[in-house]
Structures are given as structure tokens and as C-alpha cells.
Short mmCIF file of C-alpha atoms and ligand atoms in Angstrom, two decimals:
data_model
loop_
_atom_site.label_atom_id
_atom_site.label_comp_id
_atom_site.label_asym_id
_atom_site.label_seq_id
_atom_site.Cartn_x
_atom_site.Cartn_y
_atom_site.Cartn_z
CA GLN A 1 53.32 -15.52 2.88
CA HIS A 2 49.76 -14.83 1.82
CA GLN A 3 48.36 -18.04 3.26
CA LEU A 4 47.42 -16.70 6.71
CA GLN A 5 43.72 -16.39 7.22
CA TYR A 6 41.20 -15.86 9.97
CA THR A 7 37.72 -17.06 10.07
CA GLU A 8 34.78 -15.95 12.29
CA PHE A 9 32.64 -19.05 12.45
CA TRP A 10 29.02 -18.12 12.71
CA GLN A 11 27.97 -22.01 12.73
CA ALA A 12 30.09 -24.97 13.09
CA ARG A 13 31.60 -24.80 9.57
CA THR A 14 30.05 -21.53 8.20
CA GLY A 15 31.60 -18.13 8.49
CA LEU A 16 33.47 -15.30 7.00
CA THR A 17 37.18 -15.69 6.26
CA PHE A 18 39.55 -12.79 6.05
CA GLY A 19 43.24 -12.71 4.67
CA VAL A 20 45.60 -11.73 7.35
CA GLU A 21 48.76 -9.89 6.51
CA ARG A 22 49.92 -9.20 10.08
CA ILE A 23 49.02 -9.83 13.81
CA LEU A 24 49.17 -6.32 15.30
CA PHE A 25 47.97 -6.93 18.89
CA ASN A 26 47.47 -10.23 20.70
CA ARG A 27 46.77 -10.64 24.18
CA GLN A 28 44.65 -12.66 26.73
CA SER A 29 42.99 -10.37 29.21
CA ALA A 30 41.24 -11.34 32.32
CA TYR A 31 38.06 -11.56 30.38
CA GLN A 32 38.64 -12.47 26.81
CA HIS A 33 41.35 -12.86 23.93
CA VAL A 34 41.96 -9.41 22.46
CA GLN A 35 43.36 -9.37 18.96
CA VAL A 36 44.04 -6.83 16.16
CA LEU A 37 44.84 -8.13 12.55
CA GLN A 38 45.97 -6.52 9.61
CA THR A 39 43.51 -7.86 7.01
CA ASP A 40 43.80 -7.79 3.14
CA ALA A 41 40.25 -6.29 2.34
CA PHE A 42 38.99 -4.69 5.67
CA GLY A 43 42.20 -2.92 6.95
CA ARG A 44 42.97 -3.46 10.66
CA MET A 45 40.15 -5.65 12.59
CA LEU A 46 39.69 -5.97 16.29
CA THR A 47 38.25 -9.23 17.41
CA LEU A 48 37.53 -10.44 21.06
CA ASP A 49 37.34 -14.03 21.56
CA GLY A 50 37.37 -14.67 17.91
CA LEU A 51 34.40 -12.35 16.95
CA VAL A 52 34.72 -9.49 14.70
CA MET A 53 34.16 -6.14 16.83
CA LEU A 54 34.97 -3.83 13.99
CA THR A 55 37.30 -3.38 11.03
CA GLU A 56 38.86 -0.17 9.69
CA ARG A 57 36.79 -0.20 6.36
CA ASP A 58 33.28 -0.73 7.74
CA GLU A 59 33.33 0.29 11.27
CA PHE A 60 31.51 3.52 10.41
CA VAL A 61 28.30 1.87 9.59
CA TYR A 62 27.96 0.40 13.05
CA HIS A 63 29.17 3.53 14.93
CA GLU A 64 27.30 5.83 13.12
CA MET A 65 23.99 3.87 13.28
CA ILE A 66 24.21 3.15 17.06
CA SER A 67 24.59 6.82 17.72
CA HIS A 68 23.00 9.31 15.12
CA PRO A 69 19.44 7.93 14.90
CA ALA A 70 18.75 8.57 18.78
CA LEU A 71 21.07 11.83 18.87
CA CYS A 72 18.95 13.24 16.04
CA LEU A 73 15.58 12.18 17.64
CA LEU A 74 16.24 13.54 20.93
CA PRO A 75 15.26 17.40 21.28
CA ARG A 76 18.12 18.28 23.39
CA PRO A 77 20.61 15.51 24.21
CA ARG A 78 23.41 16.56 26.81
CA ARG A 79 24.50 13.61 28.77
CA VAL A 80 25.27 10.15 27.30
CA LEU A 81 26.17 6.78 28.89
CA ILE A 82 28.05 4.27 26.56
CA VAL A 83 28.11 0.72 27.98
CA GLY A 84 30.91 -1.14 26.27
CA GLY A 85 32.39 0.53 23.41
CA GLY A 86 36.01 0.38 24.71
CA ASP A 87 37.22 1.01 21.15
CA GLY A 88 36.12 4.47 21.23
CA GLY A 89 34.06 4.39 17.66
CA THR A 90 30.70 5.04 19.32
CA LEU A 91 32.29 7.93 21.72
CA ARG A 92 33.73 9.62 18.47
CA GLU A 93 30.23 9.77 17.07
CA VAL A 94 28.59 10.99 20.09
CA LEU A 95 31.08 13.66 20.75
CA ARG A 96 30.55 15.16 17.05
CA TYR A 97 27.54 17.18 18.62
CA SER A 98 28.84 20.31 20.21
CA GLU A 99 25.82 20.39 22.34
CA ILE A 100 26.84 17.14 24.21
CA GLU A 101 28.22 18.12 27.60
CA GLN A 102 29.25 14.79 29.05
CA VAL A 103 29.83 11.20 28.08
CA ASP A 104 30.33 8.52 30.50
CA LEU A 105 31.89 5.20 28.89
CA VAL A 106 31.92 2.16 30.88
CA GLU A 107 34.07 -0.50 29.56
CA ILE A 108 34.76 -3.60 31.73
CA ASP A 109 38.17 -4.78 29.73
CA GLU A 110 41.11 -2.23 29.83
CA VAL A 111 42.98 -4.42 27.28
CA VAL A 112 40.28 -3.46 24.65
CA ILE A 113 40.99 0.20 25.43
CA GLU A 114 44.86 -0.47 25.18
CA ALA A 115 44.30 -2.38 21.89
CA ALA A 116 42.40 0.56 20.55
CA ARG A 117 44.87 3.08 21.67
CA THR A 118 47.66 1.17 20.15
CA CYS A 119 46.09 0.12 16.86
CA PHE A 120 43.04 2.56 16.34
CA PRO A 121 44.13 5.96 17.13
CA GLU A 122 41.48 7.26 14.78
CA LEU A 123 38.67 5.85 17.18
CA SER A 124 40.61 6.04 20.49
CA ILE A 125 41.36 9.84 20.14
CA ALA A 126 37.82 10.41 21.30
CA PHE A 127 38.99 9.51 24.76
CA ASP A 128 41.04 12.60 24.84
CA ASP A 129 37.96 14.82 24.62
CA PRO A 130 37.61 16.57 27.99
CA ARG A 131 33.71 15.84 27.74
CA ALA A 132 34.66 12.15 27.85
CA ARG A 133 34.94 10.16 31.23
CA LEU A 134 36.20 6.69 31.02
CA HIS A 135 35.28 4.15 33.66
CA VAL A 136 36.95 0.66 33.60
CA ALA A 137 34.04 -1.17 35.23
CA ASP A 138 31.08 -3.70 34.98
CA GLY A 139 28.13 -1.85 33.13
CA VAL A 140 25.64 -3.92 34.99
CA ALA A 141 26.96 -2.60 38.39
CA PHE A 142 27.56 0.94 36.98
CA VAL A 143 24.07 1.46 35.98
CA ARG A 144 22.83 -0.08 39.22
CA GLU A 145 24.79 2.57 41.06
CA ALA A 146 24.12 5.52 38.96
CA ALA A 147 21.64 8.25 39.97
CA PRO A 148 18.10 8.54 38.62
CA ALA A 149 17.33 10.66 35.55
CA THR A 150 21.12 11.50 34.77
CA TYR A 151 21.30 10.63 31.22
CA ASP A 152 19.27 11.60 27.87
CA LEU A 153 20.58 8.50 26.16
CA VAL A 154 22.15 5.22 27.03
CA ILE A 155 23.98 3.05 24.26
CA VAL A 156 24.66 -0.41 24.81
CA ASP A 157 27.79 -1.22 22.45
CA SER A 158 28.25 -4.86 23.77
CA THR A 159 29.51 -8.01 22.39
CA ASP A 160 27.19 -10.93 21.53
CA PRO A 161 24.91 -12.05 24.58
CA VAL A 162 27.40 -14.64 25.94
CA ASP A 163 29.49 -14.86 29.03
CA PHE A 164 29.90 -11.68 30.90
CA ALA A 165 27.98 -9.69 28.31
CA GLU A 166 24.71 -11.63 28.81
CA GLY A 167 23.80 -9.22 31.88
CA LEU A 168 23.51 -6.25 29.10
CA PHE A 169 20.52 -8.30 27.53
CA GLY A 170 18.73 -8.70 30.79
CA GLU A 171 15.81 -7.29 32.43
CA SER A 172 17.36 -5.80 35.70
CA PHE A 173 19.82 -4.05 33.59
CA TYR A 174 17.25 -2.61 31.40
CA ARG A 175 15.27 -1.36 34.45
CA ASP A 176 18.24 0.36 35.79
CA CYS A 177 18.65 2.01 32.30
CA ALA A 178 15.09 3.11 32.34
CA ARG A 179 15.70 4.55 35.82
CA ILE A 180 18.89 6.54 35.10
CA LEU A 181 17.32 8.06 32.04
CA THR A 182 15.46 11.49 31.85
CA ASP A 183 11.82 11.51 31.11
CA ASP A 184 12.22 11.83 27.34
CA GLY A 185 15.21 9.46 27.40
CA VAL A 186 16.32 6.81 25.01
CA LEU A 187 17.98 3.43 25.23
CA VAL A 188 19.74 1.96 22.18
CA THR A 189 21.42 -1.24 21.97
CA GLN A 190 23.00 -3.33 19.35
CA SER A 191 20.77 -6.60 18.78
CA GLU A 192 22.54 -8.96 16.53
CA SER A 193 21.39 -9.97 13.09
CA PRO A 194 17.84 -10.74 12.28
CA PHE A 195 19.19 -13.64 9.98
CA ASP A 196 21.09 -15.21 13.07
CA TYR A 197 19.52 -18.29 14.55
CA THR A 198 21.97 -18.51 17.34
CA PHE A 199 20.89 -15.40 19.19
CA GLN A 200 17.28 -15.20 17.98
CA ALA A 201 15.59 -16.44 21.18
CA SER A 202 17.67 -14.26 23.45
CA ILE A 203 17.08 -11.20 21.10
CA GLN A 204 13.57 -11.84 21.22
CA ALA A 205 13.30 -12.23 24.85
CA ALA A 206 15.37 -8.94 25.13
CA HIS A 207 12.90 -7.12 22.99
CA ALA A 208 10.00 -8.53 25.20
CA MET A 209 11.85 -7.12 28.26
CA LEU A 210 12.23 -3.76 26.81
CA GLY A 211 8.42 -3.86 25.86
CA ARG A 212 7.54 -4.33 29.70
CA ILE A 213 9.81 -1.41 30.44
CA PHE A 214 9.54 1.22 27.69
CA PRO A 215 6.30 2.46 26.19
CA ARG A 216 7.87 2.11 22.76
CA VAL A 217 10.49 -0.35 21.28
CA HIS A 218 11.58 -0.15 17.68
CA MET A 219 14.18 -2.13 15.62
CA TYR A 220 16.07 -0.70 12.91
CA LEU A 221 18.71 -2.10 10.48
CA ALA A 222 21.96 -1.45 8.72
CA HIS A 223 24.20 -3.43 6.49
CA ILE A 224 27.48 -4.40 7.99
CA PRO A 225 29.68 -6.67 5.73
CA THR A 226 31.89 -7.96 8.37
CA TYR A 227 29.34 -9.05 11.00
CA PRO A 228 27.40 -12.35 10.96
CA MET A 229 24.98 -12.57 7.97
CA GLY A 230 25.93 -8.91 6.84
CA LEU A 231 22.68 -7.39 7.96
CA TRP A 232 22.57 -5.96 11.55
CA SER A 233 19.83 -4.72 13.85
CA PHE A 234 19.82 -2.27 16.61
CA THR A 235 16.97 -1.69 19.08
CA LEU A 236 15.80 1.72 20.33
CA ALA A 237 13.63 1.82 23.41
CA SER A 238 12.20 5.08 24.34
CA LYS A 239 10.10 6.55 27.12
CA ARG A 240 8.13 9.02 24.98
CA LEU A 241 9.43 9.85 21.51
CA HIS A 242 8.53 7.73 18.47
CA PRO A 243 11.52 7.26 16.55
CA VAL A 244 9.86 8.07 13.01
CA GLU A 245 6.62 9.91 13.99
CA ASP A 246 8.47 12.35 16.36
CA PHE A 247 11.68 12.52 14.08
CA ASP A 248 11.93 16.23 12.84
CA PRO A 249 14.14 16.17 9.58
CA GLU A 250 14.79 19.77 9.69
CA GLN A 251 15.92 19.95 13.40
CA ALA A 252 18.20 16.87 12.43
CA ALA A 253 19.52 18.44 9.40
CA ARG A 254 20.43 21.58 11.50
CA ARG A 255 22.13 19.43 14.06
CA LEU A 256 24.11 17.18 11.70
CA ALA A 257 25.17 20.21 9.34
CA PRO A 258 28.56 21.09 11.06
CA PHE A 259 29.94 17.22 10.48
CA ALA A 260 27.35 15.88 7.72
CA ASP A 261 30.37 15.82 4.94
CA ARG A 262 32.21 13.50 7.48
CA LEU A 263 29.40 10.90 7.90
CA ARG A 264 29.63 8.04 5.68
CA TYR A 265 26.28 6.25 6.29
CA TYR A 266 23.76 7.95 8.25
CA ASN A 267 21.69 10.89 6.82
CA VAL A 268 18.21 12.28 7.43
CA GLU A 269 16.62 10.27 4.58
CA LEU A 270 18.32 7.18 5.81
CA HIS A 271 16.69 7.67 9.37
CA ARG A 272 13.41 6.78 8.14
CA ALA A 273 14.54 3.99 5.68
CA ALA A 274 16.38 2.24 8.67
CA PHE A 275 13.20 1.73 10.83
CA ALA A 276 11.11 0.15 7.79
CA LEU A 277 11.57 -3.46 8.52
CA PRO A 278 11.40 -6.32 6.01
CA SER A 279 8.41 -8.60 6.72
CA PHE A 280 10.31 -11.53 8.04
CA VAL A 281 11.97 -9.24 10.59
CA ARG A 282 8.63 -7.68 11.59
CA ARG A 283 7.19 -11.19 12.32
CA LEU A 284 10.01 -11.74 14.71
CA PHE A 285 8.29 -9.56 17.20
N1 AG3 B 1 30.20 -4.73 19.00
C1 AG3 B 1 30.04 -5.92 18.52
C2 AG3 B 1 28.76 -6.43 17.68
C3 AG3 B 1 28.70 -7.93 17.80
C4 AG3 B 1 29.49 -8.53 16.67
N2 AG3 B 1 29.19 -9.96 16.76
C5 AG3 B 1 30.04 -10.79 16.18
N3 AG3 B 1 30.99 -10.30 15.30
N4 AG3 B 1 29.62 -12.10 16.29
C6 AG3 B 1 30.94 -3.92 18.29
C7 AG3 B 1 31.89 -3.15 19.13
C8 AG3 B 1 32.43 -1.97 18.34
N5 AG3 B 1 32.32 -0.59 19.07
#
């Protein structure tokens, strides 16, 4: 009974294999194959079209790192837009701040939300917060129609740049994000592994597009054991604030204080460290 395994293939024959104890959720949606597996080493694991989105054991790294660097950089973040993120993990991190007044979350696939509601209550509980507004819609269309200067922060918590997620790595989407952000606004997007050659060209292209739209574009890194190659990147594009030079550690520490003991990865010291890039990553841009 211990022979079931699941492999996310990164290349034709190279990937990461998980021991599977049970299949907890298994549904083909209008967009993708949504599965939740009980694994032996990483607890429950959500996959979309066979790609690992999160595991119970290491989701904190991704969700803290896609949220807190920008939220601690911004002087007064109040309104946030999350594009994707239907599992609720990013939403949970954003809602930790009492000064956040409203978070719109735009998820294209309601089956992802259902999988999270069924199998990841510790994440999807965030949907019950009165400050959260859930929209089952296409993120590209949502940002096109949103009013100017509405959000202090836009977080793109997407899958890989393929299929219907490709638009979330495109120039017109980024232009709309810039338009709906306030004057100090910040955009953060997940940007794949710097070791990954599959998406290197599209990530470099996305970085260049952001550079044409935002005065500042910075990549930062975190270790995520269950994602391809284990080293992951995020890209922070900003209209004014420099993510390290304008970062005020005292302001950040004050803001984190009410929940700092619940964070498992991000802290004020790590903020600076995350933006220090290995030389091979610097040379990519
Ligand atoms: N967003 C997915 C990051 C991409 C993972 N790629 C992969 N496994 N090939 C995660 C959503 C969690 N809120």
C-alpha cells in the first residue's frame, strides 16, 4: 500500500517525487485538473494540472514571502488586490495586518477555492474575513476594468506562465496593474526558479516589460523545497519606493509585532537578505 507515488516532472525525466498516502480531492474543472494528495513527507499537497501549488509543510515560505516584503515596505497599505491565490494562503498573510481595510481576490477557477475549502481550512478560513472580497473571474479582465489608483499593492499569485495564466506575465496586464495602483503602489509577482531554463526567457521578458512600466524592478529569492529546483524568485515592481533603501526596519518591526511569533520565514533581517542576489541571478537581468 506504500507504492503510490506522485512526480512533478520539471523536464522530460527529471522531477520531484512524493509518496502518496491518499487522494483527497480529484476534479477536472473547466480550466485544469485540480488534485489534493496526502503525501508522506509534506502533508496535504495541492496540484493544478500536475504542478505543485502548495504543500501543508512548506506553504508558509511562499505565502509569507509573496506578501510581507511589500506590506512592510509600504508606508500605509490599506487596499490590496490578489490575482490568483484561490487557495487563500496569500490572503491569510495579507489579512494579518489590522490596517488592511479591503482585499479583493480574483480567482479564475472556483474548483480551486472548493478544493481549498475542503482540504485546507487553515488557508481558506481567510475567505470568511469581512475585509475579503472574492471574485471568481479572469484576472486580466478584472484589472482592465478596475478604477485607477484603487490599490496600494497588487499581488500576482499565479501558476506557471502557460495556458490561461500566460496573460498574467504580459505587458498589457502589467500596464493595467500600474494604472490601478496608487502613486506609491507596488506590484509583486511570483517569477519561477532562477535555475529553471523552461521559463527563463518568459521571466526575462516579463522583467523587461516591468522595467518599461515601473521605475524600480527588483527580484528577491526564497527557498521552497517542493517547487522546481527548490529556489524560487519573486519580482517586486514599484512606482517610487526602493525595496531595500526605503525599507524602515523599525516601522516594519512595529507592524509585524502583533503576529511576528506566528511567522515562520519572514523577519526584518531576512527582508534585506532576500534582495541580495547570487551573481548568476544578477546576470540574468
Ligand atoms: N503558485 C504557484 C507557483 C508556481 C509553481 N510551479 C510549479 N510547481 N511548477 C502557488 C499558489 C499558492 N498560493
